Amino acid sequence: MAAEIQPKPLTRKPILLQRMEGSQEVVNMAVIVPKEEGVISVSEDRTVRVWLKRDSGQYWPSIYHAMPCKYPNLCLEKPDIYPNSPSFPDCLLCEFILSEDYNKMTSVKNYQAHQSRVTMILFVLELEWVLSTGQDKQFAWHCSESGQRLGGYRTSAVASGLQFDVETRHVFIGDHSGQVTILKLEQENCTLVTTFRGHTGGVTALCWDPVQRVLFSGSSDHSVIMWDIGGRKGTAIELQGHNDKVQALSYAQHTRQLISCGGDGGIVVWNMDVERQETPEWLDSDSCQKCDQPFFWNFKQMWDSKKIGLRQHHCRKCGKAVCGKCSSKRSSIPLMGFEFEVRVCDSCHEAITDEERAPTATFHDSKHNIVHVHFDATRGWLLTSGTDKVIKVRRHLIKKLSVFGLI
């Protein structure tokens, strides 16, 4: 019996080894070819490219295929490839088959999927379904064998995240309004399960862990939220580690590490194998819950006490409403998701131990604005593509993170 291949944990110190020029515009999406030293990318320059490693150690395109319009997306299930090719008035999903040597791409069929640009594509091999969302606010799924449309659902806003659970046939759709919608899919119909919100900005990325049954959502509000779907306890853990909007998410199941990438160029690797705590609800009060000083809208107490009203703040650890004087300290609270220092009241600051301040995430500078991430768990390779027309693949070897780049 063959030994199971264990993915290598993500480590620090990325080193850029090489760069390759190619795409003339933003690389919207790219994936690592399974069991091959290759990458497939799609770009706003209307091209699909298959990059293979040559004897020289450099990566060069073996396929350069021009699509009829801009803004393609991509999903890959070897040996099929599904880039979307927008055309007026419909947007198509175009299915191709790659040859075994990755030197030829053959068109198989087109799917009449949406009335405007496709935003997300997902292929479900176990059910032979192709799931997609579009700027027409429609979610649709098709049979990949017949090409027949099986059903659809109209979302409240344009979808920007799409995930699927094979076991329960639940689809998760995140949209620009900040809402996450859960649908139960059948062969030819769907049922709305629930919707929920937690972000103050739009959802930009979703990632599903089918083992722990946890959904991660990234947002333009710079945060990531971990939703405990399987536990049915309504737990939502907030993760704060970016200074700009979160653009992409990926999850390493075997090592239980969440990878979040942002517009600030940061890659944050979160250790999810720790007992995390929910952030408390912010309490309402007309006066400081520590010193009882009135807040500036509490005219009655201001008049009675002959004191000037103060500005209200909140302690990120206990959630109490406090004044600036009673919350003059800052501290990181990693187990609550605050890797950066945040405002806490003085009593909570004294209670937080050095062990509680120990970081649960590592931070890396990708040196480009990331728009997409793909993780190959069997080899520990992490791919990112950015607005700078660059694709980078980080390969983890013996506590050392080496990188090759594709432009």
PDB file of C-alpha atoms in Angstrom, residues 167-171 182-186 189-193:
ATOM      1  CA  GLU A 167     -21.487  15.689   0.765  1.00  0.00           C
ATOM      2  CA  THR A 168     -24.507  17.892   1.511  1.00  0.00           C
ATOM      3  CA  ARG A 169     -24.815  19.544  -1.927  1.00  0.00           C
ATOM      4  CA  HIS A 170     -24.804  22.972  -0.334  1.00  0.00           C
ATOM      5  CA  VAL A 171     -23.498  25.886  -2.388  1.00  0.00           C
ATOM      6  CA  ILE A 182     -26.479  29.024   1.263  1.00  0.00           C
ATOM      7  CA  LEU A 183     -28.501  26.967  -1.237  1.00  0.00           C
ATOM      8  CA  LYS A 184     -29.318  23.256  -1.255  1.00  0.00           C
ATOM      9  CA  LEU A 185     -28.942  21.908  -4.805  1.00  0.00           C
ATOM     10  CA  GLU A 186     -30.856  18.993  -6.266  1.00  0.00           C
ATOM     11  CA  ASN A 189     -33.947  22.629  -8.446  1.00  0.00           C
ATOM     12  CA  CYS A 190     -32.534  24.433  -5.446  1.00  0.00           C
ATOM     13  CA  THR A 191     -33.781  25.511  -2.023  1.00  0.00           C
ATOM     14  CA  LEU A 192     -32.711  28.550  -0.036  1.00  0.00           C
ATOM     15  CA  VAL A 193     -31.264  27.361   3.289  1.00  0.00           C
TER      16      VAL A 193
END
